[in-house]
C-alpha atoms as a printed R data frame, in Angstrom:
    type eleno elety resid chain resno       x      y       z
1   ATOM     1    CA   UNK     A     1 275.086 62.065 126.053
2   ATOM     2    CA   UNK     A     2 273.614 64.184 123.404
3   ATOM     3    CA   UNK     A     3 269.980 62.275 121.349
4   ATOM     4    CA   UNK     A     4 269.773 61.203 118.341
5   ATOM     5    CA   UNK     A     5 266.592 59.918 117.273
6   ATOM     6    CA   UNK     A     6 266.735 57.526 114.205
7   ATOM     7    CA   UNK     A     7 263.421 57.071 112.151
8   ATOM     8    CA   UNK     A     8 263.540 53.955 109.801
9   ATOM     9    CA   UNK     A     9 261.422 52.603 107.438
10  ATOM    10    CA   UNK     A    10 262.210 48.695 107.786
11  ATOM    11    CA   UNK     A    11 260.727 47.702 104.469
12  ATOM    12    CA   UNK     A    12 261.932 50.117 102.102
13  ATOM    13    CA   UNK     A    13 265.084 49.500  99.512
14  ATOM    14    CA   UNK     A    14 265.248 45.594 100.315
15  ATOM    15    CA   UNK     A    15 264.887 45.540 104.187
16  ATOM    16    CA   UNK     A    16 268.756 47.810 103.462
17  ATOM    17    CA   UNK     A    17 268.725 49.148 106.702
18  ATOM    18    CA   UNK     A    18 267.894 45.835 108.845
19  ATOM    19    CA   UNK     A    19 271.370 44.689 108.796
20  ATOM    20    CA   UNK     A    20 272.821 47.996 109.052
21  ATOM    21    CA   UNK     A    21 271.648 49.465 112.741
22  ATOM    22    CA   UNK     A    22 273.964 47.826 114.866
23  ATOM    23    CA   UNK     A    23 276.389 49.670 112.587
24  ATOM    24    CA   UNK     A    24 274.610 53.233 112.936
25  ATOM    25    CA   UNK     A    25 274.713 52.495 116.580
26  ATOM    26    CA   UNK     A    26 277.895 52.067 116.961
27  ATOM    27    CA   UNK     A    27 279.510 54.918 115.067
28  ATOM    28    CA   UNK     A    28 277.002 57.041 116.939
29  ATOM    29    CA   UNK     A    29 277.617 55.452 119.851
30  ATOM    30    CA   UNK     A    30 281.540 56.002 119.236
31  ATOM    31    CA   UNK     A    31 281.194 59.858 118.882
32  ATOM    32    CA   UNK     A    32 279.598 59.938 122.195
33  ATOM    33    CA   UNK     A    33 275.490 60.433 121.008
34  ATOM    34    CA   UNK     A    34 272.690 58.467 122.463
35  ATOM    35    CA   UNK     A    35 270.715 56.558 119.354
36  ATOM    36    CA   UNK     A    36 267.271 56.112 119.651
37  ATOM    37    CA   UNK     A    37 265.553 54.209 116.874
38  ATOM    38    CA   UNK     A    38 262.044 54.156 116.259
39  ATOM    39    CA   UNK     A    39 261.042 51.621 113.918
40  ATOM    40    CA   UNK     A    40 258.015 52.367 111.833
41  ATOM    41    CA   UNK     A    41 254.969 49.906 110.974
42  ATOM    42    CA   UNK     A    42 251.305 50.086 111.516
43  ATOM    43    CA   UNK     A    43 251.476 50.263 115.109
44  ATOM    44    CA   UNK     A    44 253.988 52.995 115.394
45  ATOM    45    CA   UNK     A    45 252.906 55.545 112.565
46  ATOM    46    CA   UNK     A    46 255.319 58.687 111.676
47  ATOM    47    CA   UNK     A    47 253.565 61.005 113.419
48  ATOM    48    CA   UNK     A    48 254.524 58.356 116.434
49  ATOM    49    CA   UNK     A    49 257.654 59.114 116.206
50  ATOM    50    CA   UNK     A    50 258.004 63.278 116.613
51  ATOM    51    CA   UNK     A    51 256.106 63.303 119.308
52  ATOM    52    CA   UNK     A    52 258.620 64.044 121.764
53  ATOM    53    CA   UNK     A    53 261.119 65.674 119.300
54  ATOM    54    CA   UNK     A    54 260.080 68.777 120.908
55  ATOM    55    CA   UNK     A    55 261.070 68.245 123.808
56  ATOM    56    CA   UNK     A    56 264.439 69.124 124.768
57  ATOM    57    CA   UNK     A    57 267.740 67.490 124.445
58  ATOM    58    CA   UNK     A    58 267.750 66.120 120.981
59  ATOM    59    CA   UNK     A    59 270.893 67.574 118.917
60  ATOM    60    CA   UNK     A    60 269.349 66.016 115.481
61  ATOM    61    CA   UNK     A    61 267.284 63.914 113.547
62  ATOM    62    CA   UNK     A    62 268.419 60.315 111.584
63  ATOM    63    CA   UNK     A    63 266.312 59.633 108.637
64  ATOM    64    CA   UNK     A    64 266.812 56.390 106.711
65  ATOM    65    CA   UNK     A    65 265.169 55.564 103.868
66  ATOM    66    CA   UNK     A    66 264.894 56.630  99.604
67  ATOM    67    CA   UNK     A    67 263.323 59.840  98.624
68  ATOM    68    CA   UNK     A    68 259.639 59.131  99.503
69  ATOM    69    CA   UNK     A    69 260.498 58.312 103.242
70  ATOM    70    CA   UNK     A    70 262.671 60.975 103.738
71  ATOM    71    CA   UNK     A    71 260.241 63.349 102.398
72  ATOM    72    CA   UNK     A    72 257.500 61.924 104.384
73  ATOM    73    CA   UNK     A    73 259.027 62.657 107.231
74  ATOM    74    CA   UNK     A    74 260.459 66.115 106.235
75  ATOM    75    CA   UNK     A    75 256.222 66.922 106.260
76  ATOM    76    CA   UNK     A    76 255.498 65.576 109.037
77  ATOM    77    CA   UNK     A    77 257.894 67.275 111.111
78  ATOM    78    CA   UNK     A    78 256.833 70.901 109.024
79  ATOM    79    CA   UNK     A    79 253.618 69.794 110.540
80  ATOM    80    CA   UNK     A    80 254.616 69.244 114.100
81  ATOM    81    CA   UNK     A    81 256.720 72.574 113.791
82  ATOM    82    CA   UNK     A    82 259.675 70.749 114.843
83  ATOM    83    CA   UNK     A    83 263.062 72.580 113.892
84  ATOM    84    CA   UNK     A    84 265.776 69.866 114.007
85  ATOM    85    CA   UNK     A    85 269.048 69.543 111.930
86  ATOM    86    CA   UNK     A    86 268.360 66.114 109.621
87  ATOM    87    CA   UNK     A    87 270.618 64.027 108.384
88  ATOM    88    CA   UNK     A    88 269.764 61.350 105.971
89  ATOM    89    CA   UNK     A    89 271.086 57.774 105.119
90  ATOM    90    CA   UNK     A    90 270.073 56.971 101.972
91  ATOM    91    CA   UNK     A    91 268.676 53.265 102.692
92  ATOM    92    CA   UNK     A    92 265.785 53.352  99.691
93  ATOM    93    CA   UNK     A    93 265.658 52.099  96.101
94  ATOM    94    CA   UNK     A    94 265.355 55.977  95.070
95  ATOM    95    CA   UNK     A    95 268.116 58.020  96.949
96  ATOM    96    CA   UNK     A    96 268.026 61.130  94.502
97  ATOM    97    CA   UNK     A    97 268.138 63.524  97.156
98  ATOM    98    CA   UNK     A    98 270.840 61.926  99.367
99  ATOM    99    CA   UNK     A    99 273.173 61.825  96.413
100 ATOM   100    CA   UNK     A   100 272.246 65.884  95.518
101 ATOM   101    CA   UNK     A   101 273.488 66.587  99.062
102 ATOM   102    CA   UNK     A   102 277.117 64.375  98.544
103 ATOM   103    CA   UNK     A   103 276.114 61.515 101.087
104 ATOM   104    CA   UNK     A   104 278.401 58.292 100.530
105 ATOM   105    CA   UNK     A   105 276.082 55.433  99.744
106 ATOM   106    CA   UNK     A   106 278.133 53.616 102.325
107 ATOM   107    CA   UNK     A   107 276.202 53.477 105.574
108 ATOM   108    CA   UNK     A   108 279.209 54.052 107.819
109 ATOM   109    CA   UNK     A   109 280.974 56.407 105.703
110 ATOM   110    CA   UNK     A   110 277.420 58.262 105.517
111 ATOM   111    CA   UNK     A   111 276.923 58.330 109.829
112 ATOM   112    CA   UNK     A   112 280.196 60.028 109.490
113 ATOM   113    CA   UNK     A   113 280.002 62.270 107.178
114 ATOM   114    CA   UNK     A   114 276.987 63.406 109.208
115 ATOM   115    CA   UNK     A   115 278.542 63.224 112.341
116 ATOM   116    CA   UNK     A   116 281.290 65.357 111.737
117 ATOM   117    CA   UNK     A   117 279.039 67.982 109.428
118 ATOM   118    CA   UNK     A   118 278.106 71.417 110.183
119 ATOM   119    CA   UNK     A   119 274.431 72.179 109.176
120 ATOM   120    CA   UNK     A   120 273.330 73.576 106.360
121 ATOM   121    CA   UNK     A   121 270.249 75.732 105.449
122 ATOM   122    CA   UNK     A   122 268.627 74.191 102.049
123 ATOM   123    CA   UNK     A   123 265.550 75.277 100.586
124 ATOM   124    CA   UNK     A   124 262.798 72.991 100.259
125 ATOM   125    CA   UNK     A   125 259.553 72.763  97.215
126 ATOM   126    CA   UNK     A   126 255.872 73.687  98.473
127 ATOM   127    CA   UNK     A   127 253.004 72.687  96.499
128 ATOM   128    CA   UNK     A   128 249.415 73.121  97.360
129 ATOM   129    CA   UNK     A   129 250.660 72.244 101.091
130 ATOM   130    CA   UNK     A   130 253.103 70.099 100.835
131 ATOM   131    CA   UNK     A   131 256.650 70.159 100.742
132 ATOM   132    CA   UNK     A   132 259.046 68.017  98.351
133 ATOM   133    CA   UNK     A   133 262.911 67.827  98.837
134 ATOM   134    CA   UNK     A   134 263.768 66.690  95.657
135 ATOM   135    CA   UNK     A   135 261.168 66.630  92.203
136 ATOM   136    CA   UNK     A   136 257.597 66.904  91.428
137 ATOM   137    CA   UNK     A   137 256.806 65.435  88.104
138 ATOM   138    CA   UNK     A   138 253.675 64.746  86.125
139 ATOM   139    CA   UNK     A   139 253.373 63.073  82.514
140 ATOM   140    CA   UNK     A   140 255.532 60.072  80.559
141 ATOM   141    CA   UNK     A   141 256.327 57.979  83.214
142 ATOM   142    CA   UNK     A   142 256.163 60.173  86.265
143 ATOM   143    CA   UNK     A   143 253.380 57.569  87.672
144 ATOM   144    CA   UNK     A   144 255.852 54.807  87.543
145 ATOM   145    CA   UNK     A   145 257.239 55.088  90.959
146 ATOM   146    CA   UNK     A   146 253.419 54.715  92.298
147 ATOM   147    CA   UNK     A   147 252.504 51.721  90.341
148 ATOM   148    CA   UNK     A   148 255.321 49.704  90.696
149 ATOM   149    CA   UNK     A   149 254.237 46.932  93.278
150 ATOM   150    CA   UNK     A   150 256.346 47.324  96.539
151 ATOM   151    CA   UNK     A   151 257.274 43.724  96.335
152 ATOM   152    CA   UNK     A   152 258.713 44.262  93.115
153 ATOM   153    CA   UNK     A   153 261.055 47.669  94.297
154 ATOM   154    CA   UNK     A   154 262.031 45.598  96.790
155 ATOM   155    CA   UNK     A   155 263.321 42.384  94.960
156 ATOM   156    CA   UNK     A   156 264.536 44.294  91.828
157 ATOM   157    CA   UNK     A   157 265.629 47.728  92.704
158 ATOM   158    CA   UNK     A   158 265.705 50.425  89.822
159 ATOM   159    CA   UNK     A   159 265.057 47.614  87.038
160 ATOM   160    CA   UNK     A   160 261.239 47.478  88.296
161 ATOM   161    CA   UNK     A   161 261.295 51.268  87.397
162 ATOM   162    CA   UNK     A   162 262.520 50.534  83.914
163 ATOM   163    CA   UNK     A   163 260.080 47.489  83.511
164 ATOM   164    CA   UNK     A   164 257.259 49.447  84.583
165 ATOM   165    CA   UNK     A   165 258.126 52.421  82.464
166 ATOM   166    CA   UNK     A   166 258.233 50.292  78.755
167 ATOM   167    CA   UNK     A   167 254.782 48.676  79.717
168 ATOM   168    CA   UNK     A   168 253.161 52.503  80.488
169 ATOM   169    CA   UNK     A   169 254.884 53.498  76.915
170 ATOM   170    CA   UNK     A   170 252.129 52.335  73.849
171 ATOM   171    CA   UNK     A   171 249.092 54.040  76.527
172 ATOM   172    CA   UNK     A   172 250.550 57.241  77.036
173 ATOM   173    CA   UNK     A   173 249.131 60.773  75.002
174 ATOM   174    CA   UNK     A   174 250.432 64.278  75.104
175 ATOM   175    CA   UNK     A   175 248.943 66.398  77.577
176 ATOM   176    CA   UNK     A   176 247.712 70.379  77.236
177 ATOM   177    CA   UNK     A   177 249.405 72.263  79.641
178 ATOM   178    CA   UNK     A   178 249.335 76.126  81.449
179 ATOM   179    CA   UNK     A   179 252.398 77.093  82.745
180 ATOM   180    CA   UNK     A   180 252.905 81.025  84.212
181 ATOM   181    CA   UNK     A   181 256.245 81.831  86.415
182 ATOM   182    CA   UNK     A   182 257.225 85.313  87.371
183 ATOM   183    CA   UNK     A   183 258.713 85.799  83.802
184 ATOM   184    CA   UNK     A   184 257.761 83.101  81.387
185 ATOM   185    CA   UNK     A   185 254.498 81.955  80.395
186 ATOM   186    CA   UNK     A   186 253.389 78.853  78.267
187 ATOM   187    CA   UNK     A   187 250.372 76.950  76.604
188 ATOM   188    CA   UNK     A   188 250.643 73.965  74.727
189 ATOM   189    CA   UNK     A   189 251.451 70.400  74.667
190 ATOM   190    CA   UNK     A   190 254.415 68.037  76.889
191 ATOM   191    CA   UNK     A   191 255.135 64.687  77.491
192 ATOM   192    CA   UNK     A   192 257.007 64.984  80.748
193 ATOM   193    CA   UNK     A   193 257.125 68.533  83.105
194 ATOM   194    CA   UNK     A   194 259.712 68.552  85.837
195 ATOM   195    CA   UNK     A   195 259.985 70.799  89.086
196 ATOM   196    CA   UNK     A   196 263.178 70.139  90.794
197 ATOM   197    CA   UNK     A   197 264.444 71.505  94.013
198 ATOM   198    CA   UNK     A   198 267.140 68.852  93.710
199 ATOM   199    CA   UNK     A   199 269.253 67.998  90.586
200 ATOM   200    CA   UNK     A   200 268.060 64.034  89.628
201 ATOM   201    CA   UNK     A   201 265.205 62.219  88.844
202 ATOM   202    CA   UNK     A   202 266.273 57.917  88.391
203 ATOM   203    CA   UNK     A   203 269.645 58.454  89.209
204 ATOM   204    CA   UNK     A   204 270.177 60.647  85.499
205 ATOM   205    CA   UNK     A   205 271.142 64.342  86.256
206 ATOM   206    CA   UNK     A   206 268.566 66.180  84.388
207 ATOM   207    CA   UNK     A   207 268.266 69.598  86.049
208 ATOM   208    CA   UNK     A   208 272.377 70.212  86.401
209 ATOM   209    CA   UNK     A   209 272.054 73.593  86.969
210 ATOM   210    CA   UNK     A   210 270.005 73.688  89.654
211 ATOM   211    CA   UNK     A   211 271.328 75.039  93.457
212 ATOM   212    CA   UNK     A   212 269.960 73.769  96.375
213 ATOM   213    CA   UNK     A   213 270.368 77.301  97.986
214 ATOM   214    CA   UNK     A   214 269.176 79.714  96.137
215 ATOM   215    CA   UNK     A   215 265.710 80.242  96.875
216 ATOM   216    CA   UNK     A   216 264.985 78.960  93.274
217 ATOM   217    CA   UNK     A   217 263.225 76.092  91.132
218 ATOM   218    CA   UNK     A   218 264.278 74.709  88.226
219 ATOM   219    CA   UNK     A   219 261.387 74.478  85.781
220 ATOM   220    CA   UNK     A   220 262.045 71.799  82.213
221 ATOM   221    CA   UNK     A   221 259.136 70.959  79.990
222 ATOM   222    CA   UNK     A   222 259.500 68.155  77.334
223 ATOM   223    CA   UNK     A   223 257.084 69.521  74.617
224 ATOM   224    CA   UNK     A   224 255.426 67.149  72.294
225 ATOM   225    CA   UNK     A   225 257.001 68.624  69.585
226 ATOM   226    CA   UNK     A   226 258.542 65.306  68.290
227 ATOM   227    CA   UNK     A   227 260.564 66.633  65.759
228 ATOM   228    CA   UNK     A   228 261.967 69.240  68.004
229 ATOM   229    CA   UNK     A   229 262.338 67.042  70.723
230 ATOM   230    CA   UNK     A   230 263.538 64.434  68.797
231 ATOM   231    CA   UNK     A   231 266.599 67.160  67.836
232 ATOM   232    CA   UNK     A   232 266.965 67.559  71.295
233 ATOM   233    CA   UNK     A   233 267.978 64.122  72.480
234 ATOM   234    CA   UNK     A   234 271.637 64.128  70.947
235 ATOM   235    CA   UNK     A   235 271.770 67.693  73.488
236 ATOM   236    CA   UNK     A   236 269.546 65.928  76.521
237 ATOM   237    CA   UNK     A   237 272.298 62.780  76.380
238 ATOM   238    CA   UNK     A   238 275.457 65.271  76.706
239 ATOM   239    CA   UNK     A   239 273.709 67.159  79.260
240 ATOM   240    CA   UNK     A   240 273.314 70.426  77.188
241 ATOM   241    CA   UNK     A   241 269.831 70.338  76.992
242 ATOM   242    CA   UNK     A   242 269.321 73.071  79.304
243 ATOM   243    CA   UNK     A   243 271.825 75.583  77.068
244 ATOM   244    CA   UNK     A   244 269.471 74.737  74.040
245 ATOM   245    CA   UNK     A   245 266.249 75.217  76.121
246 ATOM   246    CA   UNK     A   246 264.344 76.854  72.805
247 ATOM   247    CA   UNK     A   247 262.952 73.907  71.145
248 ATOM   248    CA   UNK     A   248 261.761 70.495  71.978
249 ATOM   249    CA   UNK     A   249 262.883 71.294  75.622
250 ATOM   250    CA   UNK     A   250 262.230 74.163  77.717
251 ATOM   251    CA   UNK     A   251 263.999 75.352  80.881
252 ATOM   252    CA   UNK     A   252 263.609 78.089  83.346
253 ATOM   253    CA   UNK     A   253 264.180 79.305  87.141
254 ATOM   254    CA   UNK     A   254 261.846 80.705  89.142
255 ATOM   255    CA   UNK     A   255 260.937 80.817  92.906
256 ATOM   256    CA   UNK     A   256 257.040 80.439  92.225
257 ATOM   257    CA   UNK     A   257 254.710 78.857  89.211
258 ATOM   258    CA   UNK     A   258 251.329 77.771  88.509
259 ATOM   259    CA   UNK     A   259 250.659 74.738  87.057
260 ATOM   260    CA   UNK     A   260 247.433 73.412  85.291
261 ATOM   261    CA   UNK     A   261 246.497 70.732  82.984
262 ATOM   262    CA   UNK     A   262 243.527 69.538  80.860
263 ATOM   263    CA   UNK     A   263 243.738 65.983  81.334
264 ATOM   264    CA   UNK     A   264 243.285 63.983  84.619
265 ATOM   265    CA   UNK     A   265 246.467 62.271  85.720
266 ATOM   266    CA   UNK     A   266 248.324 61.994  88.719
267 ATOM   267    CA   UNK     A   267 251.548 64.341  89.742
268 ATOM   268    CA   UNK     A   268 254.701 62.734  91.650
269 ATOM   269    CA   UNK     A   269 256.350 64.239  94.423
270 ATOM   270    CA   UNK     A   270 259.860 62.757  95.677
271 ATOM   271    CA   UNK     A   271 258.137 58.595  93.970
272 ATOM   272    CA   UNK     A   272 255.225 58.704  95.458
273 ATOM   273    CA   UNK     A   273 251.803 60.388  94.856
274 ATOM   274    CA   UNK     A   274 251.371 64.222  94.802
275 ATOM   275    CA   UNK     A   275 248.523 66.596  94.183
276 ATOM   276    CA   UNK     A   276 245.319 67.363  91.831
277 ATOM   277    CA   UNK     A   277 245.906 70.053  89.371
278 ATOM   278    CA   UNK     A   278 246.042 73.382  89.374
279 ATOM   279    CA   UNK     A   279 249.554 73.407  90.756
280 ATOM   280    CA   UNK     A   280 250.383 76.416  93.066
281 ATOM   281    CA   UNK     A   281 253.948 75.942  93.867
282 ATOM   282    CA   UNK     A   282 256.711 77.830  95.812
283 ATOM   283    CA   UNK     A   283 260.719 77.560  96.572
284 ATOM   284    CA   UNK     A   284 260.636 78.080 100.845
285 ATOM   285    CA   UNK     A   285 264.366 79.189 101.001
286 ATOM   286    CA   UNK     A   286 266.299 77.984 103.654
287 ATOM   287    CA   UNK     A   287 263.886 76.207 105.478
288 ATOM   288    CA   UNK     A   288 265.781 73.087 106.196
289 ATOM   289    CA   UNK     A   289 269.036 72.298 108.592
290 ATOM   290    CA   UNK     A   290 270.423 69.779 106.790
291 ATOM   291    CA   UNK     A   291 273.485 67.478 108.178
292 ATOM   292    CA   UNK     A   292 276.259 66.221 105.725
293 ATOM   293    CA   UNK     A   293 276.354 68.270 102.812
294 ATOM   294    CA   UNK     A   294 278.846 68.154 100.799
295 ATOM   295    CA   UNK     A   295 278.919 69.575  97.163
296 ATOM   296    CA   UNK     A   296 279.402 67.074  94.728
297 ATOM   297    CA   UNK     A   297 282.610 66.953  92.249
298 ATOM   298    CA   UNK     A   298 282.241 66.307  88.891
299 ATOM   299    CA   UNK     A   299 283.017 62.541  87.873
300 ATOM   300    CA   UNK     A   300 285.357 61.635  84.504
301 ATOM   301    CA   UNK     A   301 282.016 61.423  82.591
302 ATOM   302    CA   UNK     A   302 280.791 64.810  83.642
303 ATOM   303    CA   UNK     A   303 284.184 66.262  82.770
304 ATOM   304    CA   UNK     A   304 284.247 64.804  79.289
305 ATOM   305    CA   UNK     A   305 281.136 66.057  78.608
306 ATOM   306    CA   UNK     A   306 281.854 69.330  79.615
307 ATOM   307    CA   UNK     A   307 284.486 69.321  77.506
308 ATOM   308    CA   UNK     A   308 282.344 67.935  74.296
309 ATOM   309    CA   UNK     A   309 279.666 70.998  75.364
310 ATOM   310    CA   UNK     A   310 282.442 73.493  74.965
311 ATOM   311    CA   UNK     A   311 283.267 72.353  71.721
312 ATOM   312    CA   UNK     A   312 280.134 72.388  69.939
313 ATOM   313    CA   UNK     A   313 279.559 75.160  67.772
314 ATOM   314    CA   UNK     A   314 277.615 78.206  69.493
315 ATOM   315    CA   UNK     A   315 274.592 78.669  68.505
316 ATOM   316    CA   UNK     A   316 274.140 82.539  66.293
317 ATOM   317    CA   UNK     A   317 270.949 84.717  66.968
C-alpha cells in the first residue's frame, strides 16, 4: 500500500477535524493508501512529524488545518528539504488558501478531490526567510488574526475576526511607507498593504487577478488618502478596484519588492505573526506540488458583477 502521512492540528477551527478522521481514513483507505496520522501537541512538535518523510515510500503529504497550519507546515518541510506532493483539507477557521486552490469544504468530497488529482506546481511567497502560501499583510487590522484569543476562534469562527477588528478601529493611525518593485516605486502614507500569492484575505476576494502560477505577486496599497479612498469603495465593493488602481488604491505585479515602514507594528503572514520591517520579499515559482487543484468558476455574484464592471463608463486619459 502506498503512505500517506496526515499531519493535524487537533485544536484548530473548533476541534473540525476530530470527528472527521475515521472519515479521511476510510476514503484513503478505500483507494488503496496506507494513512498515517500524526497528531500534533506539545509532545509531538511539527518538526516531529517530517522526520521520516524522507525516507522512502511516502506518495504524499495530508495537511489539515486553516491557513496558519498549513503554512506552518509548508516551512517546516522547506526546512527539512522534503519534496512531497501536499494536499490540504481545509479544517481551520481561515481556509483562504484551500478555497484559492478549488478544495470542497466538504471533508470527503475534499480526500477525493485529492485522491484522484494530478499535482500541480504553484509558486509560493518568501519573505526575509520564510515562505507564505497565501497573504502577508501589515496595517488596519492585519494584527487581528494574532490577537484574537484562540478560545474565542474556536467558539465563534470568523465573527471573533470581525469583533476584534471594530475594537482595533478608534486606535489605529496611518502609517509612512517605502515601497520599490522592479517597476514601481512609492513613498507615502496607507492604512492596509497587501502581498498576496493567493487571491483572499477573510473569505472577500481582494486580489482577483492574481495567478497562482505565474511566478508573480500581487502588490495593493490602501493609501490614506481618505477622500480618494473613500471614492474607491463603491469600485473595491464591485471588485473593480484593481482596474481603477490610480487613486485611493494602488495595485501592481511583481516577482520581488522591498518593503519598509516608519512605525513599529507587526506584519501577518497566512493569520499569524510575520516579520520586522524592512521587508525583502520574493515570488519562488513553482516550488510547490500541490494535490487537488482545481480552478475555481465564477459564482452568480461574480458574474453579475462582471457584468456591472463592463458597463461602467471607461475611464478617458
Amino acid at each position: 500500500m502506498k503512505k500517506v502521512k496526515l499531519i493535524y492540528n487537533p485544536f484548530s477551527g473548533n476541534n473540525k477535524i476530530i470527528n472527521q478522521i475515521d472519515t479521511i481514513i476510510e476514503v484513503y483507505q478505500k483507494h488503496g493508501y496506507q494513512l498515517i496520522p500524526f497528531r500534533i501537541s506539545y509532545e509531538a512538535t511539527l518538526e516531529d512529524a517530517f522526520t521520516d518523510l524522507n525516507d522512502e515510500g511516502w506518495d504524499h503529504l495530508l495537511l489539515a488545518g486553516g491557513d496558519g497550519s498549513v503554512s506552518d507546515s509548508i516551512n517546516m518541510m522547506k526546512k527539512m528539504k522534503i519534496d512531497l506532493p501536499v494536499g490540504i483539507l481545509p479544517t481551520g477557521t481561515a481556509n483562504d488558501f484551500a478555497k484559492c486552490i478549488g478544495i470542497p469544504s466538504t471533508i470527503r468530497e475534499a480526500c477525493e478531490q485529492i485522491i484522484t488529482s494530478e499535482s500541480k506546481k504553484i509558486d509560493l511567497g518568501y519573505v526575509n526567510g520564510k515562505f507564505f502560501i497565501n497573504v502577508l499583510s501589515f496595517g488596519l487590522f492585519t494584527e487581528v488574526s494574532q490577537n484574537t484569543p484562540t478560545n474565542l476562534k474556536n467558539t465563534m469562527g470568523k465573527l471573533a475576526y470581525y469583533i476584534n477588528g471594530i475594537k482595533e478601529l478608534p486606535k489605529f493611525k496611518k502609517l509612512k511607507i517605502f515601497v520599490e518593485g522592479n517597476e514601481y516605486f512609492y513613498v507615502g502614507d496607507a492604512f492596509l498593504v497587501f502581498i498576496f500569492n493567493g487571491k483572499t484575505a477573510g473569505n472577500i476576494n481582494i486580489a482577483y487577478k492574481a495567478e497562482l502560477d505565474d511566478g508573480m505577486l500581487d502588490v495593493i496599497i490602501i493609501k490614506a488618502d481618505l477622500v480618494h479612498t473613500a471614492k474607491s469603495f463603491f469600485n473595491f465593493l464591485i471588485r473593480n478596484h484593481l482596474e481603477d488602481s490610480d487613486n485611493g488604491i494602488s495595485y501592481f505585479r511583481t516577482n520581488s519588492v522591498r518593503i519598509d515602514c516608519a512605525e513599529e507594528l507587526r506584519t501577518d503572514i497566512d493569520g499569524e505573526k510575520g516579520p520586522e520591517f524592512p521587508l525583502h520579499i520574493t515570488c519562488k515559482e513553482h516550488s510547490l506540488n500541490i494535490l487537488g487543484y482545481r480552478k475555481v468558476e465564477p459564482k452568480q455574484i461574480d458574474k453579475f458583477l462582471e457584468n456591472l464592471r463592463s458597463s461602467l463608463p471607461k475611464k478617458t486619459k
